[in-house]
Each structure stands twice: as C-alpha cells, then as structure tokens.
Amino acid sequence: MESYTQQMNFFGKTNPEELLAKYGSPLYVYNEDILRRQMRRVAGILVNHRFTSNFSIKTNSNLSILRMANEEGLNADAMSPGEIYVLKKAGFPSERIFYVPNNVSEEEMQYAIDEGVMLSVDSLSQLEMFGRLCPGGRLSVRLNPGVGAGHHEKVVTAGEKTKFGVAAQDIEKINDVAKKYDLHVVGLNQHIGSLFMDYQPYLDAVTNFLHYAEDFPELEFVDFGGGFGVPYHKLEGESEFDLEAFKKALDQLLTEWKNRTGRDLLFKMEPGRYTVAEGGVLLGCVHAVKENYGHKYVGTDIGMNVLIRPELYDSYHDVEIYRDGKPVLDGTKEIYSVVGNICETGDIVAKDRELPITQEGDVAVVLDAGAYGFSMSSNYNNRLRPAEVLIDHDGNDRLIRRRDTFEDLVRGFDI
Ligand code: LLP
C-alpha cells in the first residue's frame, strides 16, 4: 500500500524528513509536474474558441511558480498594485495582466492606468472614478449576477449578500456613466465564488452573464471567473472536479451563444485554486503528543500563521504522517487533533482525525496546500514564515523562497 504523496511521487528523489533537515520546519513543498499539469489543463479549457486562462496570483505568489504559469501561456489576474508589481517581476507583460480590484483609491487606479493594465471596476462609484482619471478610456466592469456559490459563506463572491460587483438592477446605469466620460466598456467579468465541485451553478451563471453581455455593444472579452474545486477529502476517496464534462458542456453553451448572437468575443477564466492547490503540501514537525481530558493532540509547528484556512473557513485538509522518510500506513489508529504552536485555541490544522499512532519526531504532511497557503500566511506571534521548495521534473529539490529570518521581523522599524 502506498500513501497519496507516494503515489504521486510528490517528493521525487527526497522525502519529508530530509527536506525538513535541509530547509527547516515548517516548509511548503511544491511539485513541478503537478503544477504544470494543472496549468496546462486550465490553459486548454476551451479549444474551439478564442480563450485565455488567468493565473490568480492571490492563490500563490511565489515568483518561480508565477514564471512557470507564464511559460505555460497563462495570463494573470491581480487584486492589488502589489500583485501587478510582482507579476511584472515574474515576466508578465502589462497586456497579459487583468486588474480586478475592489474599492481602490485613485492612486491605486492610476497605478494600473500608468502601467497599461486592463482594469475592472466593481461599482458605479469606481466607474465614475475611472471616468474622471481616464476619460475616453477602455475598461471592464465586474457584474454581480445576484447568485453565487462556494465552500463557505466567506468565499461566495457574488449574490445578494456580497460586496462584489455591480448589481443586476444597476447594469443599465453602467452605459449611462460610460457615456458621460466617453468610456469604452470592452470587458465584462464576474466571479461567483470559490470551490464548487458541481459545475452546474457556474454554467447557469455563465448563461445569465452572457445574457447581460448582449447589452454591451463594444465588448471584446468576457471573463467568467474561477472557482473550480479540488477534492480536499481525497484520502476518503472524494472525486475530482469533472473537468472534461465541464469543458464539453461549456463549449456547447458558448457555441450556441455565438451562433445565436453572431458575436465572437474572447472568453477568459480565472481558476486559481484548481491550478495550484494540489501541487503544494505543507510539512511540519511533531514536537509533542498529549492527551487533555480525553482528547488527543498532535502538537506541531504548523500554526495558523502558516496555514489559516482551517481556522478561517473550517476548511478540511487531509494529513499524512511520515516517519523515517516513509509514510506510516499500518497499525492502530487513534483520533487526534493536529494543532499548531500559536497562542490561540482555534489553532487547529485538522480536528478529530483518525491517524496512525503518532510520536514526537514524526512529520505531518498537510495536503492540497498550494493555493491560499503561503499567500495567506503571516508573522503572527512573530513566527517566521516558512521556506518554499520545488521538486522539479527530475525529482530534485530546489529552494524557491527562503524562510523568514529574525531580522525580517524588525524590518520596517529602522526609521
Ligand atoms: N478571480 C477573482 C476575481 C476572484 O475573486 C478569485 C477568488 C479568483 C479569481 C480565484 O478563485 P478560485 O478559482 O481560486 O476559487 N482564500 C479562500 C478563497 C478566496 C477566493 C477569493 N476570490 C480560500 O482559501 O478558500
């Protein structure tokens, strides 16, 4: 029997223990083959239409991974001037970056205009701001179709209870404001939410969205957003997002729309999690095992500063235990909560999990940590953010971001 990471040959020529000895613990580890496989999958979602897929830097902003996405022909979407800056450092030219911000200042908007980056506004008020800054300019508008989807209410990014986009009832006002400043609405975008395994709500949202698109005569592109899920419960046999069936259904829907309207727009998407989640794992050391009032805890250095998803969204990440470079697969199991080293009761990576009997010195391997893992990490409790390592196609390991140092913790106070 093999563990999931063994089946994937995730660690190439090395193993979790060697990696921690070499680079320190905790540690983010990425597998180049898996990342590139996913990047190619998303780049090829639509083959019968003009299509580009964006890499959502918010999921993972490691320069080496961004360069990989660039090599694989993905464009990119950015949420902030900092993301634009980093994407440019990774080699993305302005015309392949799409800026999809929310509630930005004039300075931030001007930054994108000066950089020559296509921008989406997500309210009538920001449309006015764009008109004042860039009369006669070209831009995209983010719509909120009134329905959303996602794994948690905090990541449903459309619908009546979210801050995003221009509400359906205000859509006709977009053209009025555009007229006032001689703006050209060349793009429409939406993002209904993050992590769904059933693609039907997405297809419904696309249908609905295309209906609105018909009211915009100058459109050159429409961006349907991302949100495709990955199986976080894979050790229990959860199936993958059915990309092939989704591609077929979407292709059909778009072909019908094109035939009916005679319009040939560029179609775009922004699948973030689907592109990078499974290509990354998070390793940590077990420093204590204990029982408190009948509850067993595996105490690790994987604090909520390193991976916040379980605390923020009650997210589930599978965990494997490695010992002496190999996964512990047989023997008695126990129910443990895997916890971190942060001063918060909620600092729990994995609650009440059936794991092999675990001991000090074991390595906990948290799966599917490539998206919204490092990018959401922090220095809370003045903990150091971990290093990031890539296992390349030949199975060799390479440092792609160094671990924080104590000096990093006082950077900014030299004033
Ligand atoms: N495009 C836009 C405009 C977005 O707002 C997002 C995500 C994406 C693309 C990428 O969505 P994806 O394909 O990854 O679902 N931190 C949360 C997820 C927040 C998603 C926010 N927007 C998590 O860890 O689950």
Tab-separated table of C-alpha atoms and ligand atoms in Angstrom:
chain	number	residue	atom	x	y	z
A	1	MET	CA	0.000	0.000	0.000
A	2	GLU	CA	1.209	3.494	-0.805
A	3	SER	CA	0.228	6.851	0.589
A	4	TYR	CA	-1.209	9.536	-1.687
A	5	THR	CA	2.060	11.503	-1.791
A	6	GLN	CA	3.946	8.291	-2.634
A	7	GLN	CA	1.522	7.508	-5.449
A	8	MET	CA	2.127	10.972	-6.862
A	9	ASN	CA	5.895	10.655	-6.313
A	10	PHE	CA	5.400	14.053	-4.739
A	11	PHE	CA	8.835	14.282	-3.115
A	12	GLY	CA	10.868	12.969	-6.070
A	13	LYS	CA	14.300	11.760	-5.000
A	14	THR	CA	13.954	13.039	-1.471
A	15	ASN	CA	11.470	12.683	1.412
A	16	PRO	CA	9.789	14.913	4.007
A	17	GLU	CA	12.366	14.250	6.707
A	18	GLU	CA	15.330	15.102	4.509
A	19	LEU	CA	13.558	18.218	3.266
A	20	LEU	CA	12.906	19.475	6.797
A	21	ALA	CA	16.503	18.739	7.805
A	22	LYS	CA	17.739	20.700	4.812
A	23	TYR	CA	15.338	23.664	4.753
A	24	GLY	CA	13.849	23.889	8.257
A	25	SER	CA	10.345	23.288	9.526
A	26	PRO	CA	7.574	24.052	8.678
A	27	LEU	CA	8.050	24.000	4.926
A	28	TYR	CA	5.926	24.441	1.815
A	29	VAL	CA	6.842	21.919	-0.888
A	30	TYR	CA	5.599	22.097	-4.488
A	31	ASN	CA	5.742	19.506	-7.226
A	32	GLU	CA	6.536	20.953	-10.634
A	33	ASP	CA	4.930	18.139	-12.643
A	34	ILE	CA	1.604	18.512	-10.841
A	35	LEU	CA	1.672	22.299	-11.131
A	36	ARG	CA	2.443	22.217	-14.849
A	37	ARG	CA	-0.172	19.516	-15.454
A	38	GLN	CA	-2.830	21.713	-13.865
A	39	MET	CA	-1.619	24.835	-15.669
A	40	ARG	CA	-1.918	23.009	-18.986
A	41	ARG	CA	-5.373	21.776	-18.047
A	42	VAL	CA	-6.667	25.259	-17.339
A	43	ALA	CA	-4.951	26.714	-20.399
A	44	GLY	CA	-6.844	24.158	-22.506
A	45	ILE	CA	-10.352	24.518	-21.072
A	46	LEU	CA	-11.732	25.905	-24.342
A	47	VAL	CA	-10.089	24.834	-27.570
A	48	ASN	CA	-12.787	25.786	-30.076
A	49	HIS	CA	-12.984	29.412	-29.022
A	50	ARG	CA	-10.657	32.326	-28.510
A	51	PHE	CA	-9.731	31.742	-24.892
A	52	THR	CA	-7.225	32.652	-22.193
A	53	SER	CA	-6.955	31.448	-18.653
A	54	ASN	CA	-5.638	33.690	-15.918
A	55	PHE	CA	-3.393	32.645	-13.076
A	56	SER	CA	-4.806	34.138	-9.870
A	57	ILE	CA	-1.719	35.346	-8.039
A	58	LYS	CA	-3.719	35.606	-4.819
A	59	THR	CA	-3.548	31.809	-4.589
A	60	ASN	CA	0.213	31.681	-4.786
A	61	SER	CA	2.640	34.498	-5.409
A	62	ASN	CA	5.920	32.621	-5.488
A	63	LEU	CA	7.991	34.089	-8.330
A	64	SER	CA	9.147	30.669	-9.560
A	65	ILE	CA	5.568	29.428	-9.763
A	66	LEU	CA	4.460	32.635	-11.490
A	67	ARG	CA	7.245	32.200	-14.043
A	68	MET	CA	6.036	28.654	-14.631
A	69	ALA	CA	2.491	29.930	-15.239
A	70	ASN	CA	3.895	32.475	-17.668
A	71	GLU	CA	5.827	29.744	-19.510
A	72	GLU	CA	2.677	27.645	-19.724
A	73	GLY	CA	0.949	30.513	-21.532
A	74	LEU	CA	-1.390	31.619	-18.762
A	75	ASN	CA	-2.302	35.260	-18.340
A	76	ALA	CA	-2.787	36.619	-14.841
A	77	ASP	CA	-5.311	38.467	-12.730
A	78	ALA	CA	-4.344	40.814	-9.929
A	79	MET	CA	-6.224	42.233	-6.972
A	80	SER	CA	-3.780	44.950	-5.899
A	81	PRO	CA	-0.938	47.124	-7.180
A	82	GLY	CA	1.451	44.826	-5.274
A	83	GLU	CA	0.174	41.863	-7.255
A	84	ILE	CA	0.671	43.794	-10.504
A	85	TYR	CA	4.206	44.664	-9.419
A	86	VAL	CA	5.082	41.065	-8.595
A	87	LEU	CA	3.517	39.729	-11.806
A	88	LYS	CA	5.648	42.129	-13.807
A	89	LYS	CA	8.731	40.940	-11.910
A	90	ALA	CA	7.764	37.411	-12.934
A	91	GLY	CA	7.774	38.491	-16.576
A	92	PHE	CA	4.074	39.029	-17.316
A	93	PRO	CA	3.703	41.980	-19.697
A	94	SER	CA	1.020	44.553	-18.877
A	95	GLU	CA	-1.273	43.378	-21.650
A	96	ARG	CA	-1.459	39.907	-20.093
A	97	ILE	CA	-2.465	41.195	-16.658
A	98	PHE	CA	-6.071	41.842	-15.713
A	99	TYR	CA	-6.567	44.014	-12.632
A	100	VAL	CA	-9.777	43.053	-10.776
A	101	PRO	CA	-9.681	45.216	-7.666
A	102	ASN	CA	-12.269	46.168	-5.127
A	103	ASN	CA	-12.677	49.636	-3.567
A	104	VAL	CA	-9.373	51.104	-4.674
A	105	SER	CA	-8.033	54.593	-4.170
A	106	GLU	CA	-7.400	56.973	-7.053
A	107	GLU	CA	-3.675	56.349	-6.632
A	108	GLU	CA	-4.152	52.598	-6.956
A	109	MET	CA	-6.339	53.004	-10.004
A	110	GLN	CA	-3.846	55.418	-11.531
A	111	TYR	CA	-1.057	52.897	-10.949
A	112	ALA	CA	-2.820	50.359	-13.163
A	113	ILE	CA	-3.623	53.015	-15.778
A	114	ASP	CA	0.028	54.125	-15.850
A	115	GLU	CA	1.164	50.511	-16.108
A	116	GLY	CA	-1.136	49.986	-19.083
A	117	VAL	CA	-3.019	47.185	-17.321
A	118	MET	CA	-6.675	46.475	-18.198
A	119	LEU	CA	-8.801	47.203	-15.170
A	120	SER	CA	-12.204	46.102	-13.988
A	121	VAL	CA	-14.316	48.345	-11.787
A	122	ASP	CA	-16.786	46.823	-9.425
A	123	SER	CA	-19.174	49.655	-8.605
A	124	LEU	CA	-20.747	52.623	-10.336
A	125	SER	CA	-18.800	54.823	-7.964
A	126	GLN	CA	-15.476	53.316	-9.111
A	127	LEU	CA	-16.667	53.616	-12.708
A	128	GLU	CA	-17.082	57.353	-12.114
A	129	MET	CA	-13.612	57.468	-10.589
A	130	PHE	CA	-12.162	55.754	-13.653
A	131	GLY	CA	-14.046	58.197	-15.888
A	132	ARG	CA	-12.506	61.148	-14.037
A	133	LEU	CA	-8.995	59.686	-14.189
A	134	CYS	CA	-9.092	58.327	-17.691
A	135	PRO	CA	-11.826	59.910	-19.841
A	136	GLY	CA	-12.173	58.091	-23.153
A	137	GLY	CA	-10.523	55.004	-21.629
A	138	ARG	CA	-11.191	51.298	-22.089
A	139	LEU	CA	-12.150	49.109	-19.166
A	140	SER	CA	-14.066	46.118	-17.887
A	141	VAL	CA	-16.941	46.051	-15.402
A	142	ARG	CA	-17.478	43.356	-12.809
A	143	LEU	CA	-21.075	42.284	-12.580
A	144	ASN	CA	-22.760	40.678	-9.642
A	145	PRO	CA	-25.392	38.453	-11.170
A	146	GLY	CA	-27.240	38.039	-7.868
A	147	VAL	CA	-26.296	34.378	-7.364
A	148	GLY	CA	-23.112	32.843	-6.019
A	149	ALA	CA	-21.536	29.541	-4.984
A	150	GLY	CA	-18.666	28.418	-2.770
A	151	HIS	CA	-17.388	26.251	0.073
A	152	HIS	CA	-18.117	28.805	2.791
A	153	GLU	CA	-20.162	31.982	3.029
A	154	LYS	CA	-16.909	33.925	3.297
A	155	VAL	CA	-15.836	32.914	-0.212
A	156	VAL	CA	-19.119	33.252	-2.079
A	157	THR	CA	-18.188	36.276	-4.175
A	158	ALA	CA	-21.453	37.076	-5.894
A	159	GLY	CA	-25.059	37.178	-4.807
A	160	GLU	CA	-27.267	39.448	-2.793
A	161	LYS	CA	-25.154	39.250	0.355
A	162	THR	CA	-21.740	40.115	-1.026
A	163	LYS	CA	-19.869	43.359	-1.606
A	164	PHE	CA	-18.677	42.448	-5.082
A	165	GLY	CA	-19.663	43.722	-8.490
A	166	VAL	CA	-22.373	45.961	-9.915
A	167	ALA	CA	-25.776	44.585	-9.010
A	168	ALA	CA	-28.005	43.323	-11.800
A	169	GLN	CA	-30.565	46.115	-11.311
A	170	ASP	CA	-27.841	48.755	-11.846
A	171	ILE	CA	-26.497	47.312	-15.059
A	172	GLU	CA	-28.235	49.779	-17.328
A	173	LYS	CA	-26.665	52.642	-15.407
A	174	ILE	CA	-23.214	51.410	-16.495
A	175	ASN	CA	-23.776	52.551	-20.046
A	176	ASP	CA	-25.016	55.949	-18.797
A	177	VAL	CA	-21.857	56.603	-16.786
A	178	ALA	CA	-19.714	55.284	-19.622
A	179	LYS	CA	-21.368	57.730	-21.989
A	180	LYS	CA	-20.766	60.634	-19.619
A	181	TYR	CA	-16.966	60.055	-19.757
A	182	ASP	CA	-16.803	58.565	-23.255
A	183	LEU	CA	-15.618	55.271	-21.756
A	184	HIS	CA	-15.452	52.039	-23.720
A	185	VAL	CA	-16.716	49.034	-21.807
A	186	VAL	CA	-14.700	46.386	-23.633
A	187	GLY	CA	-14.914	43.709	-20.973
A	188	LEU	CA	-17.377	42.224	-18.518
A	189	ASN	CA	-16.263	39.968	-15.719
A	190	GLN	CA	-17.698	38.025	-12.833
A	191	HIS	CA	-16.559	35.575	-10.179
A	192	ILE	CA	-19.373	33.802	-8.415
A	193	GLY	CA	-17.343	32.142	-5.684
A	194	SER	CA	-14.654	29.726	-4.735
A	195	LEU	CA	-14.700	25.953	-4.588
A	196	PHE	CA	-17.565	24.115	-6.119
A	197	MET	CA	-17.379	20.544	-7.371
A	198	ASP	CA	-20.704	20.714	-9.185
A	199	TYR	CA	-20.267	22.945	-12.227
A	200	GLN	CA	-23.947	23.494	-12.962
A	201	PRO	CA	-24.242	26.729	-10.921
A	202	TYR	CA	-21.234	28.055	-12.840
A	203	LEU	CA	-22.800	27.193	-16.185
A	204	ASP	CA	-26.054	28.827	-15.087
A	205	ALA	CA	-24.094	31.918	-14.088
A	206	VAL	CA	-22.344	31.967	-17.480
A	207	THR	CA	-25.689	31.746	-19.288
A	208	ASN	CA	-27.089	34.546	-17.211
A	209	PHE	CA	-23.948	36.626	-17.642
A	210	LEU	CA	-23.915	36.250	-21.422
A	211	HIS	CA	-27.451	37.492	-21.442
A	212	TYR	CA	-26.233	40.741	-19.841
A	213	ALA	CA	-23.284	40.859	-22.245
A	214	GLU	CA	-25.718	41.350	-25.097
A	215	ASP	CA	-26.420	44.871	-23.827
A	216	PHE	CA	-22.800	45.956	-24.285
A	217	PRO	CA	-22.043	46.617	-27.939
A	218	GLU	CA	-18.330	47.357	-27.553
A	219	LEU	CA	-17.360	44.186	-25.708
A	220	GLU	CA	-14.144	42.448	-26.720
A	221	PHE	CA	-13.968	39.928	-23.899
A	222	VAL	CA	-15.985	38.337	-21.135
A	223	ASP	CA	-14.351	36.768	-18.085
A	224	PHE	CA	-16.371	34.104	-16.291
A	225	GLY	CA	-14.130	33.884	-13.189
A	226	GLY	CA	-12.823	30.783	-11.489
A	227	GLY	CA	-13.907	28.729	-8.526
A	228	PHE	CA	-13.437	25.108	-9.626
A	229	GLY	CA	-12.818	22.885	-6.650
A	230	VAL	CA	-10.248	20.294	-5.754
A	231	PRO	CA	-11.003	17.205	-3.652
A	232	TYR	CA	-9.751	18.149	-0.197
A	233	HIS	CA	-11.121	14.832	1.108
A	234	LYS	CA	-9.133	12.765	-1.365
A	235	LEU	CA	-7.924	10.249	1.239
A	236	GLU	CA	-11.569	9.318	1.752
A	237	GLY	CA	-11.995	8.872	-1.986
A	238	GLU	CA	-13.583	12.198	-2.938
A	239	SER	CA	-13.620	12.520	-6.737
A	240	GLU	CA	-12.028	15.251	-8.766
A	241	PHE	CA	-13.847	18.133	-10.404
A	242	ASP	CA	-15.050	16.640	-13.690
A	243	LEU	CA	-13.135	18.968	-15.989
A	244	GLU	CA	-13.819	17.002	-19.170
A	245	ALA	CA	-17.588	17.061	-18.704
A	246	PHE	CA	-17.441	20.715	-17.734
A	247	LYS	CA	-15.392	21.596	-20.828
A	248	LYS	CA	-17.875	19.840	-23.065
A	249	ALA	CA	-20.905	21.499	-21.526
A	250	LEU	CA	-19.314	24.948	-21.567
A	251	ASP	CA	-18.129	24.576	-25.154
A	252	GLN	CA	-21.645	23.693	-26.233
A	253	LEU	CA	-23.189	26.598	-24.348
A	254	LEU	CA	-20.735	29.103	-25.821
A	255	THR	CA	-21.045	27.746	-29.352
A	256	GLU	CA	-24.821	28.106	-29.148
A	257	TRP	CA	-24.479	31.655	-27.851
A	258	LYS	CA	-22.035	32.607	-30.597
A	259	ASN	CA	-24.278	31.107	-33.277
A	260	ARG	CA	-27.308	32.893	-31.925
A	261	THR	CA	-25.731	36.330	-31.410
A	262	GLY	CA	-23.084	36.252	-34.138
A	263	ARG	CA	-20.581	37.694	-31.664
A	264	ASP	CA	-17.035	36.424	-31.404
A	265	LEU	CA	-15.677	37.548	-28.053
A	266	LEU	CA	-12.512	36.487	-26.277
A	267	PHE	CA	-13.517	34.216	-23.384
A	268	LYS	CA	-11.496	34.329	-20.180
A	269	MET	CA	-11.436	32.443	-16.900
A	270	GLU	CA	-9.598	32.705	-13.609
A	271	PRO	CA	-9.346	29.305	-11.962
A	272	GLY	CA	-6.954	29.858	-9.067
A	273	ARG	CA	-7.298	27.033	-6.571
A	274	TYR	CA	-7.718	24.403	-9.270
A	275	THR	CA	-4.371	25.432	-10.762
A	276	VAL	CA	-2.167	25.244	-7.685
A	277	ALA	CA	-3.826	23.651	-4.644
A	278	GLU	CA	-2.833	20.060	-5.342
A	279	GLY	CA	0.687	20.958	-6.406
A	280	GLY	CA	1.635	22.016	-2.876
A	281	VAL	CA	1.876	20.371	0.541
A	282	LEU	CA	2.874	21.747	3.903
A	283	LEU	CA	5.295	19.825	6.096
A	284	GLY	CA	5.650	20.259	9.821
A	285	CYS	CA	7.326	18.542	12.734
A	286	VAL	CA	5.536	16.789	15.548
A	287	HIS	CA	7.005	18.217	18.728
A	288	ALA	CA	4.535	16.878	21.283
A	289	VAL	CA	1.798	14.315	21.603
A	290	LYS	CA	-0.545	14.654	24.520
A	291	GLU	CA	-3.941	13.889	25.955
A	292	ASN	CA	-6.037	16.610	27.616
A	293	TYR	CA	-9.246	15.489	29.313
A	294	GLY	CA	-9.744	12.603	26.947
A	295	HIS	CA	-8.754	14.475	23.756
A	296	LYS	CA	-5.538	13.510	21.999
A	297	TYR	CA	-3.417	16.216	20.357
A	298	VAL	CA	-0.575	16.055	17.899
A	299	GLY	CA	1.375	19.247	18.598
A	300	THR	CA	3.193	20.550	15.545
A	301	ASP	CA	4.847	23.701	14.251
A	302	ILE	CA	2.070	24.153	11.671
A	303	GLY	CA	0.466	27.161	13.267
A	304	MET	CA	-2.439	29.166	11.910
A	305	ASN	CA	0.095	31.788	10.801
A	306	VAL	CA	1.377	29.242	8.284
A	307	LEU	CA	-1.973	27.889	7.050
A	308	ILE	CA	-5.034	29.828	8.134
A	309	ARG	CA	-7.708	28.123	6.003
A	310	PRO	CA	-8.863	25.623	8.682
A	311	GLU	CA	-9.354	28.408	11.244
A	312	LEU	CA	-10.880	30.936	8.874
A	313	TYR	CA	-13.294	28.719	6.964
A	314	ASP	CA	-13.328	25.441	8.891
A	315	SER	CA	-11.544	24.090	5.846
A	316	TYR	CA	-10.552	20.483	5.680
A	317	HIS	CA	-7.053	19.407	4.639
A	318	ASP	CA	-6.010	15.765	4.563
A	319	VAL	CA	-2.986	14.840	6.664
A	320	GLU	CA	-0.434	12.064	6.215
A	321	ILE	CA	2.104	11.104	8.867
A	322	TYR	CA	5.664	10.251	7.819
A	323	ARG	CA	8.347	8.611	9.973
A	324	ASP	CA	11.953	7.917	8.958
A	325	GLY	CA	11.229	9.165	5.460
A	326	LYS	CA	8.246	6.856	4.882
A	327	PRO	CA	4.523	7.223	5.442
A	328	VAL	CA	3.105	5.401	8.461
A	329	LEU	CA	0.360	3.329	6.932
A	330	ASP	CA	-0.440	0.344	9.120
A	331	GLY	CA	-1.042	-0.299	12.754
A	332	THR	CA	-3.536	1.015	15.221
A	333	LYS	CA	-5.245	4.313	14.573
A	334	GLU	CA	-6.231	6.958	17.058
A	335	ILE	CA	-8.367	10.067	16.893
A	336	TYR	CA	-6.202	13.157	17.204
A	337	SER	CA	-6.483	16.857	16.607
A	338	VAL	CA	-3.426	18.169	14.825
A	339	VAL	CA	-2.647	21.555	16.328
A	340	GLY	CA	-0.045	24.272	15.889
A	341	ASN	CA	2.209	26.408	18.070
A	342	ILE	CA	0.208	29.652	18.130
A	343	CYS	CA	-1.380	31.165	21.221
A	344	GLU	CA	-4.984	30.611	20.125
A	345	THR	CA	-7.398	27.833	20.998
A	346	GLY	CA	-8.561	27.803	17.399
A	347	ASP	CA	-5.056	26.939	16.205
A	348	ILE	CA	-6.150	23.569	14.846
A	349	VAL	CA	-4.977	22.319	11.446
A	350	ALA	CA	-7.032	19.136	11.460
A	351	LYS	CA	-9.723	18.362	14.023
A	352	ASP	CA	-10.529	14.863	15.285
A	353	ARG	CA	-8.729	12.889	12.598
A	354	GLU	CA	-8.070	9.206	12.512
A	355	LEU	CA	-4.290	8.959	12.252
A	356	PRO	CA	-1.713	6.258	12.931
A	357	ILE	CA	-0.267	6.333	16.433
A	358	THR	CA	1.875	9.417	16.177
A	359	GLN	CA	5.029	10.253	18.078
A	360	GLU	CA	7.492	13.089	18.579
A	361	GLY	CA	9.794	13.479	15.586
A	362	ASP	CA	7.166	12.377	13.060
A	363	VAL	CA	6.400	14.649	10.125
A	364	ALA	CA	2.856	15.839	9.410
A	365	VAL	CA	2.172	16.332	5.697
A	366	VAL	CA	-0.815	18.609	5.048
A	367	LEU	CA	-2.160	18.030	1.543
A	368	ASP	CA	-3.569	20.458	-1.034
A	369	ALA	CA	-1.816	23.447	0.482
A	370	GLY	CA	-0.606	25.044	-2.765
A	371	ALA	CA	-3.463	27.538	-3.007
A	372	TYR	CA	-4.189	30.170	-0.339
A	373	GLY	CA	-1.497	28.581	1.830
A	374	PHE	CA	1.694	30.598	1.881
A	375	SER	CA	-0.074	33.564	0.266
A	376	MET	CA	-2.302	33.921	3.353
A	377	SER	CA	0.462	33.255	5.871
A	378	SER	CA	1.600	35.850	8.391
A	379	ASN	CA	4.104	36.563	11.137
A	380	TYR	CA	1.504	36.316	13.906
A	381	ASN	CA	3.168	35.575	17.242
A	382	ASN	CA	6.341	36.722	15.466
A	383	ARG	CA	6.656	33.307	13.899
A	384	LEU	CA	8.820	33.068	10.801
A	385	ARG	CA	7.065	32.352	7.529
A	386	PRO	CA	8.400	29.089	6.100
A	387	ALA	CA	10.650	28.485	3.124
A	388	GLU	CA	9.210	27.187	-0.145
A	389	VAL	CA	10.842	24.359	-2.080
A	390	LEU	CA	10.156	22.964	-5.536
A	391	ILE	CA	10.572	19.327	-6.533
A	392	ASP	CA	11.438	19.608	-10.189
A	393	HIS	CA	10.645	17.300	-13.090
A	394	ASP	CA	13.783	15.231	-12.368
A	395	GLY	CA	12.819	14.794	-8.733
A	396	ASN	CA	15.431	17.222	-7.401
A	397	ASP	CA	14.606	19.762	-4.700
A	398	ARG	CA	15.317	23.473	-5.032
A	399	LEU	CA	14.736	26.384	-2.670
A	400	ILE	CA	12.353	28.873	-4.322
A	401	ARG	CA	11.846	31.207	-1.367
A	402	ARG	CA	13.948	31.461	1.734
A	403	ARG	CA	12.489	31.218	5.179
A	404	ASP	CA	11.994	34.466	7.097
A	405	THR	CA	14.765	35.452	9.479
A	406	PHE	CA	14.566	37.245	12.819
A	407	GLU	CA	15.862	40.348	11.001
A	408	ASP	CA	12.773	40.215	8.761
A	409	LEU	CA	10.678	40.638	11.912
A	410	VAL	CA	12.210	44.038	12.650
A	411	ARG	CA	12.408	45.222	9.044
A	412	GLY	CA	10.460	48.454	8.842
A	413	PHE	CA	11.442	49.713	12.277
A	414	ASP	CA	14.730	51.211	11.067
A	415	ILE	CA	13.194	54.659	10.808
B	1	LLP	N1	-10.827	35.807	-9.762
B	1	LLP	C1	-11.400	36.589	-8.837
B	1	LLP	C2	-11.912	37.901	-9.216
B	1	LLP	C3	-11.502	36.132	-7.514
B	1	LLP	O1	-12.103	36.900	-6.602
B	1	LLP	C4	-10.963	34.879	-7.164
B	1	LLP	C5	-11.008	34.411	-5.782
B	1	LLP	C6	-10.368	34.086	-8.185
B	1	LLP	C7	-10.341	34.589	-9.474
B	1	LLP	C8	-9.811	32.717	-7.945
B	1	LLP	O2	-10.795	31.870	-7.470
B	1	LLP	P1	-10.569	30.298	-7.263
B	1	LLP	O3	-10.554	29.636	-8.615
B	1	LLP	O4	-9.276	30.114	-6.559
B	1	LLP	O5	-11.709	29.860	-6.448
B	1	LLP	N2	-8.999	32.307	0.455
B	1	LLP	C9	-10.159	31.497	0.109
B	1	LLP	C10	-10.605	31.698	-1.322
B	1	LLP	C11	-10.923	33.152	-1.656
B	1	LLP	C12	-11.283	33.356	-3.100
B	1	LLP	C13	-11.450	34.786	-3.418
B	1	LLP	N3	-11.517	35.073	-4.822
B	1	LLP	C14	-9.822	30.039	0.402
B	1	LLP	O6	-8.712	29.753	0.871
B	1	LLP	O7	-10.672	29.156	0.235
